[in-house]
Each structure stands twice: as C-alpha cells, then as structure tokens.
Amino acid sequence: MNDEAVVKVALVSCGSEYAGVHGELESVASSVNAKLVYPEIEIDVLDDIGKDFGIEAASPDLRLMMARAKAVVEGLSDVDGVFITSCFRCAEAAIVRNEVRRYINKHSELPVISYSFTERTTAATLLTRMEALTTIARRRHLLAREKQSGLTAGIDSGSTTTKAVVMRDNEIIGSGWVPTIKVIDSATEAFNQALEEAGVKQEDIQAIGTTGYGRFLIGEYFGAKLIQEEITVNSKGAVYLADTQKGHATVIDIGGMDNKAISVDDGIPGMFTMGGICAGASGRFLDMTAKRLGVDITELGALAVKGMEQNVDMNSYCIVFGIQSLVNSLAKGSTPEDVAAAACHSVVEQIFEQQLQEVDVKEPLILVGGSSLIEGVPKALGELLHINVLVPPNSHLIGAVGSALLASGYVEE
Amino acid sequence: MAKVIIYPTNSLILSDLVQRFGHTPLAMMEKIKEKVTTVGVDSPPMNITAEEPKHGLKYAAVEVPAGVRGRMAIVGPMIEEAEAGIIVGESPMAFGCMGCARTNELTKYLIRSREMPLLELEFPKDDDEGQEFVYKIAEFLKSLDEVKGESEEATE
C-alpha cells in the first residue's frame, strides 16, 4: 500500500491536538500513506468568518475550523481529501462540524469524512475511514469502472459471514456464503463454493479482490490484486447490483458488527459514516432475536412482516438492553411476530437516529448486506424514511461483487 | 404579504412590527400556542413531547443535545416556511430571549442559508439608534411588497 502516492488530507478540526488523539490520527494517516495538512488561513479571516459562514460560534477554535474549510474550498490549500473532526459530546462542535461537512461537499468534489472522537479513539477505529478517504482520492479511475470484464473473483471476509463470487464478462457465475469462523478457512470454503458453482479452477481466475475485516490476511493468502476497505467496494457493488451507477444514491449496509451509510455520486462515495453505537443496531441483534424466538434467521423477516412493532416496547440502543426488552416482552405475552417486527424497527430506528444524520439521504436508497434479506428490515426503513427502499438482487454479496468488479481493472492492465 | 421569520424568534416587538406592515410573522409564540391548544398534547402547557427531538434530527445531528433538537423541531419548519427574515443581534432578554445559545447559532445560520431577503441589524443603544432601527425595519418590510410583487409578476 505504501508504495502508492502520498495523499494530502486536510485536517479540519477545532484542536484535536489537545485531546490526546493526535498521535492516533498521525499514525493512521501514515499507515495509509497519507499526510495530514493544516489548511493555512489569513488571521484576519477569523474576525468575520462567523458572519461569512453564517454560524457565530462562541468558540474561536470552531471559527478556525470554518476558516480552514473555506480555505480548502477556495483552493488556498491544495489537498486530496478532508477529515473533519471534533470532540464527541460538544454541542457547538456537532453543529459546526455538520455544516462544515455539508459546505465542503456542496462546494468541492473532495471526499469528506467527519468523525467525533473520544479520548479512547484509536488508529484501528479510524483505519477503514482513512483508508476509504485515500482510496477515493487515489483510485478514482478504478472506482469509475462500471463493468466487470474477464474472469475475476471477489471475497468479502466480514465479521459474521464470508462471501465470495466468481464473475465472468459482467455476470455472476458462482457464489459462496459461509459463517466466518477461522478467517482463511472460511474464505477458502466460500471461494471453493463459488468456484464449484462457476465450474472454473482457482488458477483460471485472472484477478482476485478482497474486502471486509479479514481483507489483508486473505488478500495476502490468495495473492489478491486488490485489497480494499468495504466503504468504496460496497458502494461500487451496491450501485452495480441496483443498476444505478450514474447520479446520486444512498447505500445503507447493515452488517454483522457495524453499519455503513454512504452517500454515493456516480458510484463514488462522497460522505459516509460507519458505526452503530452497539451491536444492538446491527445484524447481530437480529441474529440473537431469531435465536431467542427459536426460528432460523432466514425466517425472521417473514415473521416480522406479520407483526406490529407498536405492540412491543423495544430498545436496542445496547444489545444487552435490547435482549432484556425482548425477554420482557415475551414474558408479558407478546407474540413472536410483534417481537420480530419490533427488533427490525429498533435496528432501523437506531441507524436513522445515529447515522443517517451524517449523510444526506438521496434517492434511490439501496439497502444491502445480509440484513437486507430479512423482509422486516427494508419494510421498517421504508416506513421510517417514507421512501421506497431498493434491495437489489444478491444484496448480501455486494462486497464480493464490488471486489470482483474492481479487481477486473487489473486484468486489463 | 410575506411570511417573515424573526430573530429572536419570540420577540413581541418584531412580531408586531411585521404585522403592522401587513406581513405574517413566523414567531415562536404562535407555534407554542398551536401546541398547547391542539387536542392530543398531553397536558398544556406542554411545549415539547418526546417525539420532538427526533423530528429535530432533520436540522441537527444526534450528537447535538436533545434540547437543541427539540427547539429546532419548532424553529426549523418556520425557517423553511419563511419568505424573508429579520435578525436582530445582541438583543437584551426583554426584547425576546431565546435561552439556548447553541439553538440560536443554528437558527441564525439556517436563516442566513436560505436564499431570501434578509435584514440583519444590531439592537439599538440609544434613542437615535432606536429610531434608525425602526426605520430600517420599516423600509425592509415595505421593500418586501415590491419584491413579492415582482416575483408574482415573473411567475404569471
């Protein structure tokens, strides 16, 4: 990774150097061969920036943040991407950070991430985000790729499940989907399933792409040409499968361990957010709900569609409290249908409250990841946002499909 | 006649001035009155229900405190509805106090972000400034008729 060009990332913050996290920011930047740059400004700008920008922030450091954002937009600071950050729990910074993010997104084509840190933020937490930022800046030509060509494979080593696909001339000819236990063993099993279905041998594959939590390990093991984080890969996979490669789209990926909400433009992510405060907002909670209800995860969706979420008071802000609500409601006599519906609604509500505030939701809204196959989830999301939710075919395979698609760029090279 | 958002959003004087010139003030008092007199709100005077901070998510992210989001659930739609705005800075409590500084910053920003006629002025410190203050507001409100008239002609 480090033999690639250095990416200059503007650090637009209100003083992260005082929060004890700066070493981590520097460390993650250097691990993806990025350089943090502080956009320079004229000191006089600070006198009027509140009025100019429109937010008369009491904090001078937040005014500095707005001035730096303006310097980036006006090209006074030559950068490839922007990382906006401030302290978690600062109300004024939360307001300014959000508007600065919107401002840069509106007035420039630079990829932007915003993040609120605690004193415990580590480089590992930031890695996927920073990697995505540099990938967008560095591989725009690759991300613009709309068709898969040749014979390629993609493997998505997720936290809960591992998916693999084999694609030939823009078509999926084989796929595999197994639980993630030992990362390499599970990837091998999923890959073998896909190869068998496709009727091809591993040595025939022209290029392999890997993504997901285990991407580095399996990428090295299989000699992948492309090892890439899931933000850019999943965006590409989602718009490819939904056949919406041009224009705006919003991708929501409910994963086993975390969720991603990504605002996509012509297949390239602009703003994105990763997270979920706790596993209570992810596919893991749905998995546990299915187990508690004594049904297979594949049956949970049909159950949820029949239920009324209003009948159950469910709070899955934390997975422990979520399970507690679930047990309590069953003990009070709630039906499994209502509990299943409430679980789906609870997960979606958290994504809405915690994550969708960080991206501008533009239609079409593409829901992907294993959880999208649980019918109650797209239903609850559609009801909450009052928009039509698009679940493309093979929506659980987006990471693998995106990898195979992008890896085909290396076949032509 | 234009719908004019005023800041401070609960200023009786500004609200009255806007009304005297034939426009509709978009003011906090009106919205609160609607809330406390609408059947369905649990027990008046109940300004904010548990749902309001969720509606406020449209204007401020989840990290912004619930009180700001709850207030924005009322102020935000008024800003969206507005056709013109008047912002008075540095005003004393009696002129129309909006207690929450963070809400005030966001409110002013959202008003400024709208593409509409906007008058910004500071609260007067003496009689002369006071007369000038009222004069400027009056001229602004009169000018809205012309702007409104022109835009109506253009759409016809």
Coordinates of C-alpha atoms in Angstrom, one line a residue:
Chain A
M1 CA 0.0 0.0 0.0
N2 CA 2.8 2.4 0.9
D3 CA 4.4 2.5 -2.5
E4 CA 1.4 4.5 -3.7
A5 CA 1.5 8.3 -4.0
V6 CA 1.1 10.3 -0.8
V7 CA -2.4 11.6 -0.3
K8 CA -2.8 15.0 1.3
V9 CA -5.6 15.1 3.8
A10 CA -6.8 18.4 5.2
L11 CA -7.3 18.1 9.0
V12 CA -10.2 20.4 9.7
S13 CA -10.6 20.3 13.5
C14 CA -11.0 22.6 16.4
G15 CA -8.0 21.3 18.3
S16 CA -7.7 17.6 18.2
E17 CA -4.1 18.0 19.3
Y18 CA -5.3 18.9 22.7
A19 CA -7.5 15.8 23.0
G20 CA -4.8 13.2 23.2
V21 CA -5.8 11.6 20.0
H22 CA -3.4 13.3 17.7
G23 CA -0.8 10.6 17.8
E24 CA -3.5 8.1 16.6
L25 CA -4.6 10.4 13.8
E26 CA -1.0 10.8 12.6
S27 CA -0.5 7.0 13.0
V28 CA -3.5 6.0 10.9
A29 CA -2.6 8.6 8.2
S30 CA 0.9 7.3 7.9
S31 CA -0.4 3.7 7.7
V32 CA -2.3 4.5 4.5
N33 CA 0.4 6.8 3.2
A34 CA -1.5 10.0 3.8
K35 CA -0.2 13.2 5.1
L36 CA -2.3 15.4 7.4
V37 CA -2.2 19.0 6.3
Y38 CA -3.5 22.0 8.3
P39 CA -5.1 24.4 5.8
E40 CA -3.5 27.8 6.1
I41 CA -5.6 30.9 6.6
E42 CA -5.1 34.6 6.9
I43 CA -5.5 35.6 10.6
D44 CA -7.9 38.5 9.7
V45 CA -10.3 36.0 8.2
L46 CA -11.2 34.8 11.7
D47 CA -12.7 38.2 12.6
D48 CA -15.6 37.8 10.1
I49 CA -15.8 34.1 9.5
G50 CA -18.7 33.7 11.8
K51 CA -20.8 36.1 9.8
D52 CA -19.3 34.9 6.5
F53 CA -20.1 31.3 7.1
G54 CA -23.2 32.1 9.0
I55 CA -22.6 30.5 12.3
E56 CA -21.4 32.9 15.0
A57 CA -19.7 30.2 17.1
A58 CA -18.6 31.2 20.6
S59 CA -15.6 29.0 20.3
P60 CA -12.7 30.7 18.4
D61 CA -11.3 27.3 17.5
L62 CA -14.6 26.4 15.8
R63 CA -14.3 29.7 13.9
L64 CA -10.8 28.5 12.9
M65 CA -12.4 25.2 11.7
M66 CA -14.8 27.2 9.5
A67 CA -12.0 29.3 8.1
R68 CA -10.0 26.2 7.3
A69 CA -12.9 24.7 5.5
K70 CA -13.2 27.9 3.5
A71 CA -9.5 27.7 2.6
V72 CA -10.0 24.2 1.3
V73 CA -13.0 25.1 -0.8
E74 CA -11.3 28.2 -2.2
G75 CA -8.2 26.1 -3.1
L76 CA -5.9 28.1 -0.9
S77 CA -4.9 24.7 0.5
D78 CA -4.1 22.1 -2.1
V79 CA -5.5 18.8 -0.7
D80 CA -6.9 15.5 -1.9
G81 CA -9.4 14.8 0.9
V82 CA -10.8 16.3 4.1
F83 CA -11.0 14.8 7.6
I84 CA -13.3 16.8 9.8
T85 CA -13.2 16.0 13.5
S86 CA -14.1 17.4 16.8
C87 CA -14.9 16.1 20.3
F88 CA -17.8 13.8 20.9
R89 CA -20.4 15.5 23.2
C90 CA -19.6 19.1 22.2
A91 CA -22.9 20.5 21.1
E92 CA -21.5 23.6 19.4
A93 CA -18.9 21.5 17.5
A94 CA -21.5 19.0 16.5
I95 CA -23.5 21.8 14.8
V96 CA -20.4 23.3 13.1
R97 CA -18.9 20.0 12.1
N98 CA -22.1 19.0 10.3
E99 CA -22.4 22.3 8.4
V100 CA -18.7 22.4 7.5
R101 CA -19.1 18.9 6.1
R102 CA -22.1 19.9 4.0
Y103 CA -20.3 23.1 2.9
I104 CA -17.3 21.2 1.6
N105 CA -19.4 18.6 -0.1
K106 CA -21.5 21.3 -1.8
H107 CA -18.6 23.4 -3.0
S108 CA -15.9 20.9 -3.9
E109 CA -15.5 17.4 -5.2
L110 CA -13.2 16.4 -2.4
P111 CA -14.1 13.2 -0.4
V112 CA -15.0 14.1 3.2
I113 CA -15.3 12.2 6.4
S114 CA -16.4 13.6 9.7
Y115 CA -15.8 11.9 12.9
S116 CA -16.3 12.8 16.6
F117 CA -13.6 11.4 18.8
T118 CA -13.4 10.4 22.4
E119 CA -10.1 10.2 24.3
R120 CA -10.2 6.5 23.6
T121 CA -10.2 6.8 19.8
T122 CA -7.5 4.6 18.3
A123 CA -5.9 4.3 15.0
A124 CA -7.6 1.0 14.4
T125 CA -11.0 2.6 14.8
L126 CA -10.1 5.2 12.2
L127 CA -8.3 2.8 9.7
T128 CA -11.2 1.9 7.4
R129 CA -12.4 5.5 7.3
M130 CA -9.0 6.9 6.5
E131 CA -8.3 4.1 4.0
A132 CA -11.6 4.9 2.2
L133 CA -10.7 8.5 2.1
T134 CA -7.3 7.8 0.5
T135 CA -8.8 5.2 -1.9
I136 CA -11.3 7.7 -3.2
A137 CA -8.6 10.2 -3.8
R138 CA -6.1 7.7 -5.2
R139 CA -8.2 5.3 -7.3
R140 CA -10.9 7.5 -8.8
H141 CA -10.3 5.9 -12.2
L142 CA -10.7 2.4 -10.8
L143 CA -13.9 3.4 -8.9
A144 CA -15.3 4.8 -12.1
R145 CA -15.3 1.3 -13.5
E146 CA -18.9 0.2 -14.4
K147 CA -18.5 -3.3 -15.9
Q148 CA -16.6 -6.4 -14.8
S149 CA -14.5 -8.0 -17.5
G150 CA -12.5 -11.2 -17.8
L151 CA -12.7 -13.9 -15.1
T152 CA -12.3 -12.5 -11.7
A153 CA -13.3 -13.3 -8.1
G154 CA -14.1 -11.2 -5.1
I155 CA -14.0 -12.3 -1.4
D156 CA -15.6 -10.4 1.4
S157 CA -14.4 -11.5 4.8
G158 CA -17.0 -10.0 7.0
S159 CA -17.2 -10.1 10.8
T160 CA -20.0 -12.6 10.8
T161 CA -20.1 -14.2 7.3
T162 CA -17.7 -14.6 4.4
K163 CA -19.0 -14.2 0.9
A164 CA -17.3 -15.0 -2.4
V165 CA -18.3 -14.6 -6.1
V166 CA -16.8 -15.5 -9.4
M167 CA -17.7 -13.2 -12.3
R168 CA -17.2 -13.6 -16.0
D169 CA -17.9 -10.9 -18.5
N170 CA -20.1 -8.8 -16.2
E171 CA -22.1 -11.8 -14.8
I172 CA -22.0 -13.6 -11.5
I173 CA -21.4 -17.3 -12.4
G174 CA -20.7 -18.6 -8.9
S175 CA -21.2 -17.6 -5.3
G176 CA -20.4 -18.8 -1.8
W177 CA -21.7 -17.7 1.6
V178 CA -20.4 -19.2 4.9
P179 CA -20.2 -18.1 8.5
T180 CA -16.8 -16.5 9.4
I181 CA -15.0 -18.8 11.9
K182 CA -11.4 -19.0 11.0
V183 CA -10.8 -16.2 8.6
I184 CA -8.7 -18.1 6.0
D185 CA -10.6 -21.4 6.3
S186 CA -14.0 -19.7 5.9
A187 CA -12.7 -17.7 2.9
T188 CA -11.4 -20.8 1.3
E189 CA -14.7 -22.6 1.8
A190 CA -16.7 -19.7 0.4
F191 CA -14.3 -19.3 -2.5
N192 CA -14.5 -23.1 -3.3
Q193 CA -18.3 -23.0 -3.3
A194 CA -18.2 -20.1 -5.8
L195 CA -15.5 -21.8 -8.0
E196 CA -17.5 -25.1 -8.0
E197 CA -20.8 -23.3 -8.9
A198 CA -18.9 -21.4 -11.7
G199 CA -17.2 -24.6 -12.9
V200 CA -13.8 -23.0 -13.0
K201 CA -10.5 -23.6 -11.2
Q202 CA -8.7 -21.2 -9.0
E203 CA -5.7 -21.0 -11.3
D204 CA -8.0 -19.8 -14.1
I205 CA -9.0 -16.7 -12.2
Q206 CA -7.3 -13.6 -13.6
A207 CA -7.6 -11.3 -10.6
I208 CA -8.9 -11.6 -7.1
G209 CA -10.1 -8.7 -5.0
T210 CA -10.6 -8.9 -1.2
T211 CA -12.5 -6.7 1.3
G212 CA -14.0 -6.8 4.8
Y213 CA -12.4 -7.1 8.2
G214 CA -10.2 -10.0 7.1
R215 CA -9.1 -8.4 3.8
F216 CA -5.4 -8.1 4.5
L217 CA -5.0 -11.6 5.7
I218 CA -7.0 -13.3 3.0
G219 CA -5.7 -10.9 0.4
E220 CA -2.1 -12.0 1.1
Y221 CA -3.1 -15.6 1.3
F222 CA -4.9 -15.7 -2.1
G223 CA -2.4 -13.3 -3.8
A224 CA -5.1 -10.7 -4.4
K225 CA -4.5 -7.9 -6.9
L226 CA -6.9 -5.6 -5.0
I227 CA -7.2 -5.4 -1.2
Q228 CA -9.7 -2.6 -0.4
E229 CA -11.8 -1.4 2.5
E230 CA -15.5 -2.0 2.4
I231 CA -16.8 1.6 2.1
T232 CA -15.6 2.1 -1.5
V233 CA -16.1 -1.6 -2.5
N234 CA -19.6 -1.8 -1.1
S235 CA -20.6 1.4 -2.7
K236 CA -19.5 0.1 -6.1
G237 CA -21.1 -3.3 -5.6
A238 CA -24.4 -1.7 -4.5
V239 CA -24.8 0.7 -7.4
Y240 CA -23.7 -2.1 -9.8
L241 CA -26.3 -4.6 -8.5
A242 CA -29.0 -1.9 -8.3
D243 CA -28.1 -0.7 -11.8
T244 CA -27.9 2.9 -10.6
Q245 CA -24.3 3.7 -11.5
K246 CA -25.0 7.3 -12.6
G247 CA -26.2 10.1 -10.4
H248 CA -26.9 10.1 -6.7
A249 CA -27.6 7.2 -4.5
T250 CA -27.5 6.4 -0.8
V251 CA -26.2 3.0 0.3
I252 CA -27.0 1.5 3.7
D253 CA -25.2 -1.6 4.6
I254 CA -26.3 -3.3 7.8
G255 CA -23.5 -5.6 8.7
G256 CA -23.0 -8.2 11.4
M257 CA -20.9 -5.9 13.5
D258 CA -21.4 -2.4 12.2
N259 CA -23.3 -0.4 9.7
K260 CA -22.3 1.9 6.9
A261 CA -24.3 4.8 5.5
I262 CA -22.8 6.1 2.3
S263 CA -23.8 9.0 0.1
V264 CA -22.7 8.0 -3.5
D265 CA -22.3 10.1 -6.6
D266 CA -21.7 8.3 -9.9
G267 CA -20.6 5.3 -7.9
I268 CA -18.0 7.2 -5.9
P269 CA -18.6 7.7 -2.2
G270 CA -18.8 11.3 -1.1
M271 CA -19.8 11.3 2.6
F272 CA -20.0 8.3 4.7
T273 CA -20.4 7.1 8.2
M274 CA -19.5 3.9 9.9
G275 CA -20.7 2.7 13.2
G276 CA -23.6 1.8 15.3
I277 CA -23.2 2.5 19.0
C278 CA -23.5 -1.1 19.9
A279 CA -24.2 -4.4 18.3
G280 CA -27.9 -3.6 19.2
A281 CA -28.0 -1.6 16.0
S282 CA -26.6 -4.3 13.7
G283 CA -27.4 -7.6 12.1
R284 CA -26.1 -9.3 15.3
F285 CA -29.1 -8.2 17.2
L286 CA -31.4 -9.7 14.6
D287 CA -29.4 -12.9 14.7
M288 CA -29.9 -13.0 18.5
T289 CA -33.6 -12.2 18.2
A290 CA -34.1 -15.1 15.8
K291 CA -32.3 -17.5 18.2
R292 CA -34.4 -16.3 21.1
L293 CA -37.6 -16.8 19.1
G294 CA -36.4 -20.2 18.1
V295 CA -36.5 -19.5 14.3
D296 CA -33.8 -19.6 11.7
I297 CA -32.5 -16.1 10.7
T298 CA -34.0 -16.6 7.2
E299 CA -37.5 -16.9 8.7
L300 CA -37.3 -13.8 10.9
G301 CA -38.2 -11.4 8.0
A302 CA -41.4 -13.2 7.1
L303 CA -42.3 -13.3 10.8
A304 CA -41.6 -9.5 11.2
V305 CA -43.8 -8.6 8.3
K306 CA -46.8 -10.1 10.0
G307 CA -46.2 -8.3 13.3
M308 CA -46.9 -4.8 14.7
E309 CA -43.8 -3.1 16.1
Q310 CA -46.0 -0.7 18.1
N311 CA -47.1 -3.5 20.3
V312 CA -43.7 -4.0 21.8
D313 CA -41.5 -1.5 23.6
M314 CA -38.1 -2.4 22.3
N315 CA -34.8 -0.5 23.0
S316 CA -31.8 -2.0 21.3
Y317 CA -29.6 1.0 21.9
C318 CA -27.4 -1.5 23.6
I319 CA -27.6 -5.2 22.8
V320 CA -27.9 -6.1 26.4
F321 CA -30.9 -3.8 26.9
G322 CA -32.3 -5.0 23.6
I323 CA -32.3 -8.6 24.7
Q324 CA -33.7 -7.5 28.0
S325 CA -36.7 -5.8 26.2
L326 CA -37.1 -8.9 24.1
V327 CA -37.2 -11.3 27.0
N328 CA -39.5 -8.9 29.0
S329 CA -42.0 -8.6 26.1
L330 CA -42.1 -12.3 25.5
A331 CA -42.7 -12.8 29.3
K332 CA -45.6 -10.4 29.1
G333 CA -47.2 -12.4 26.3
S334 CA -46.1 -10.6 23.2
T335 CA -46.3 -12.6 20.0
P336 CA -43.2 -13.7 18.2
E337 CA -44.4 -11.7 15.2
D338 CA -44.7 -8.5 17.1
V339 CA -41.3 -9.0 18.7
A340 CA -39.6 -9.7 15.4
A341 CA -41.2 -6.6 13.9
A342 CA -40.0 -4.5 16.9
A343 CA -36.5 -5.9 16.6
C344 CA -36.3 -4.9 12.9
H345 CA -37.8 -1.5 13.6
S346 CA -35.4 -0.9 16.5
V347 CA -32.3 -1.6 14.4
V348 CA -33.5 0.7 11.7
E349 CA -34.5 3.4 14.1
Q350 CA -31.0 3.4 15.5
I351 CA -29.5 3.7 12.1
F352 CA -31.8 6.6 11.4
E353 CA -31.1 8.4 14.6
Q354 CA -27.4 7.7 14.9
Q355 CA -26.1 7.5 11.4
L356 CA -28.3 9.0 8.8
Q357 CA -27.8 12.4 10.3
E358 CA -24.2 12.3 9.0
V359 CA -25.1 11.8 5.3
D360 CA -27.6 13.5 3.1
V361 CA -30.1 10.8 2.1
K362 CA -30.8 11.0 -1.6
E363 CA -32.9 8.5 -3.6
P364 CA -32.5 5.8 -4.6
L365 CA -31.9 4.3 -1.2
I366 CA -30.1 1.0 -1.7
L367 CA -30.2 -1.4 1.3
V368 CA -27.6 -4.1 1.2
G369 CA -25.9 -6.6 3.5
G370 CA -27.2 -9.8 4.9
S371 CA -29.8 -8.0 7.0
S372 CA -31.5 -6.6 3.9
L373 CA -32.7 -10.1 3.1
I374 CA -34.8 -10.0 6.3
E375 CA -38.0 -8.6 4.9
G376 CA -38.9 -6.7 8.0
V377 CA -35.8 -4.5 7.8
P378 CA -36.4 -2.8 4.4
K379 CA -40.1 -2.5 5.4
A380 CA -39.3 -0.7 8.6
L381 CA -36.7 1.5 6.9
G382 CA -39.2 2.5 4.2
E383 CA -41.8 3.3 6.8
L384 CA -39.4 5.4 8.9
L385 CA -38.0 7.4 6.0
H386 CA -41.2 7.5 3.9
I387 CA -39.3 6.4 0.8
N388 CA -39.0 3.4 -1.4
V389 CA -36.2 1.2 -0.3
L390 CA -34.4 -0.7 -3.0
V391 CA -33.0 -4.1 -2.2
P392 CA -31.0 -5.3 -5.3
P393 CA -30.7 -9.0 -6.2
N394 CA -27.8 -10.7 -4.4
S395 CA -27.7 -7.7 -1.9
H396 CA -25.8 -9.8 0.6
L397 CA -22.9 -10.3 -1.9
I398 CA -22.1 -6.6 -2.6
G399 CA -18.7 -6.7 -1.1
A400 CA -17.6 -9.7 -3.0
V401 CA -19.2 -8.4 -6.2
G402 CA -17.6 -4.9 -5.8
S403 CA -14.2 -6.6 -5.3
A404 CA -14.6 -8.8 -8.4
L405 CA -15.7 -5.8 -10.4
L406 CA -12.9 -3.5 -9.3
A407 CA -10.3 -6.3 -9.5
S408 CA -11.1 -6.7 -13.2
G409 CA -9.4 -3.3 -13.7
Y410 CA -6.2 -5.1 -13.1
V411 CA -6.9 -7.7 -15.8
E412 CA -6.9 -5.1 -18.5
E413 CA -3.7 -3.6 -17.1
Chain B
M1 CA -47.8 39.8 2.1
A2 CA -44.7 37.8 3.0
K3 CA -44.0 35.3 5.8
V4 CA -41.2 36.8 7.8
I5 CA -39.1 34.8 10.2
I6 CA -37.9 36.9 13.1
Y7 CA -34.9 36.5 15.4
P8 CA -35.1 36.4 18.3
T9 CA -38.0 34.1 17.4
N10 CA -40.1 35.2 20.4
S11 CA -39.7 39.0 20.0
L12 CA -43.1 40.6 20.5
I13 CA -41.9 43.9 19.2
L14 CA -40.5 42.4 16.0
S15 CA -43.6 40.3 15.6
D16 CA -45.8 43.4 16.0
L17 CA -43.8 45.4 13.5
V18 CA -44.0 42.7 10.9
Q19 CA -47.8 42.5 11.4
R20 CA -48.2 46.3 11.2
F21 CA -46.7 46.3 7.7
G22 CA -49.1 43.7 6.5
H23 CA -46.9 40.7 6.7
T24 CA -47.1 37.4 8.6
P25 CA -44.6 37.0 11.4
L26 CA -43.3 33.5 11.9
A27 CA -42.8 33.5 15.7
M28 CA -42.2 31.1 18.4
M29 CA -45.3 32.3 20.4
E30 CA -47.6 31.3 17.6
K31 CA -46.2 27.8 17.4
I32 CA -46.3 27.3 21.1
K33 CA -49.9 28.5 21.2
E34 CA -50.7 25.9 18.5
K35 CA -49.1 23.2 20.5
V36 CA -50.7 24.0 23.8
T37 CA -54.2 24.4 22.3
T38 CA -54.1 21.4 20.0
V39 CA -56.0 18.4 21.2
G40 CA -53.8 15.5 21.7
V41 CA -50.9 17.1 23.5
D42 CA -50.9 15.5 27.0
S43 CA -51.1 18.4 29.4
P44 CA -50.8 22.0 28.5
P45 CA -48.5 23.9 28.8
M46 CA -46.6 21.0 27.3
N47 CA -44.2 22.6 24.8
I48 CA -42.1 19.6 23.7
T49 CA -43.1 16.0 23.5
A50 CA -40.7 13.1 23.5
E51 CA -41.1 12.9 19.7
E52 CA -39.9 16.5 19.1
P53 CA -36.2 15.9 19.5
K54 CA -36.5 13.1 16.9
H55 CA -38.1 15.5 14.5
G56 CA -35.3 17.9 15.2
L57 CA -32.9 15.4 13.7
K58 CA -33.7 17.0 10.4
Y59 CA -31.9 20.1 11.5
A60 CA -29.2 18.9 13.8
A61 CA -27.3 15.6 14.2
V62 CA -27.9 13.2 17.0
E63 CA -24.9 14.4 18.9
V64 CA -26.5 17.8 19.3
P65 CA -28.3 17.9 22.7
A66 CA -31.9 16.9 22.8
G67 CA -32.9 20.4 24.0
V68 CA -31.5 22.0 20.9
R69 CA -33.2 19.4 18.6
G70 CA -36.5 19.8 20.4
R71 CA -36.3 23.6 19.9
M72 CA -35.3 23.1 16.3
A73 CA -38.3 20.9 15.7
I74 CA -40.4 24.1 16.2
V75 CA -38.0 26.6 14.8
G76 CA -36.8 24.6 11.8
P77 CA -40.2 24.4 9.9
M78 CA -40.7 28.1 10.5
I79 CA -37.4 28.8 8.7
E80 CA -38.3 26.5 5.9
E81 CA -41.7 28.3 5.5
A82 CA -40.1 31.8 5.6
E83 CA -40.0 34.1 2.6
A84 CA -37.9 36.8 4.3
G85 CA -36.1 37.2 7.6
I86 CA -35.0 39.8 10.2
I87 CA -32.2 39.0 12.6
V88 CA -31.5 41.3 15.5
G89 CA -28.2 40.7 17.1
E90 CA -27.0 41.5 20.7
S91 CA -30.6 42.0 22.0
P92 CA -31.4 42.1 25.7
M93 CA -33.6 39.5 27.4
A94 CA -36.7 41.7 27.3
F95 CA -36.6 42.1 23.6
G96 CA -37.2 38.4 23.1
C97 CA -34.9 35.9 24.8
M98 CA -34.0 32.6 23.2
G99 CA -32.3 31.0 26.1
C100 CA -30.3 28.3 24.3
A101 CA -27.1 29.7 22.7
R102 CA -26.5 26.7 20.6
T103 CA -30.0 26.8 19.2
N104 CA -29.5 30.5 18.5
E105 CA -26.3 29.9 16.5
L106 CA -28.0 27.2 14.4
T107 CA -31.2 29.2 13.9
K108 CA -29.3 32.2 12.6
Y109 CA -27.2 30.0 10.3
L110 CA -30.3 28.3 8.8
I111 CA -32.0 31.7 8.3
R112 CA -28.9 33.0 6.6
S113 CA -28.6 29.9 4.5
R114 CA -32.0 30.5 2.8
E115 CA -31.9 32.5 -0.4
M116 CA -34.4 35.2 0.6
P117 CA -34.4 38.9 1.5
L118 CA -32.8 39.3 4.9
L119 CA -32.2 42.2 7.2
E120 CA -29.6 42.0 9.9
L121 CA -29.1 44.7 12.4
E122 CA -27.9 45.2 16.0
F123 CA -30.1 46.1 18.9
P124 CA -30.1 50.0 19.4
K125 CA -28.2 51.5 22.3
D126 CA -29.8 55.0 22.4
D127 CA -32.9 56.9 21.1
D128 CA -31.2 57.9 17.8
E129 CA -30.2 54.4 17.1
G130 CA -33.7 53.3 18.1
Q131 CA -35.3 55.5 15.5
E132 CA -32.9 54.3 12.9
F133 CA -33.6 50.7 13.9
V134 CA -37.3 51.0 13.4
Y135 CA -36.8 53.0 10.2
K136 CA -34.6 50.3 8.7
I137 CA -37.1 47.5 9.7
A138 CA -40.0 49.5 8.2
E139 CA -38.1 50.1 4.9
F140 CA -37.2 46.5 4.7
L141 CA -40.8 45.4 5.3
K142 CA -42.1 47.9 2.7
S143 CA -39.5 46.6 0.2
L144 CA -40.9 43.1 0.6
D145 CA -44.1 44.2 -1.1
E146 CA -42.1 45.2 -4.1
V147 CA -40.0 42.0 -4.1
K148 CA -43.1 40.0 -3.7
G149 CA -44.9 41.9 -6.5
E150 CA -42.0 41.4 -8.9
S151 CA -41.8 37.7 -8.2
E152 CA -45.5 37.3 -8.7
E153 CA -45.4 39.2 -12.0
A154 CA -42.5 37.0 -13.1
T155 CA -44.4 33.8 -12.4
E156 CA -47.6 34.9 -14.2

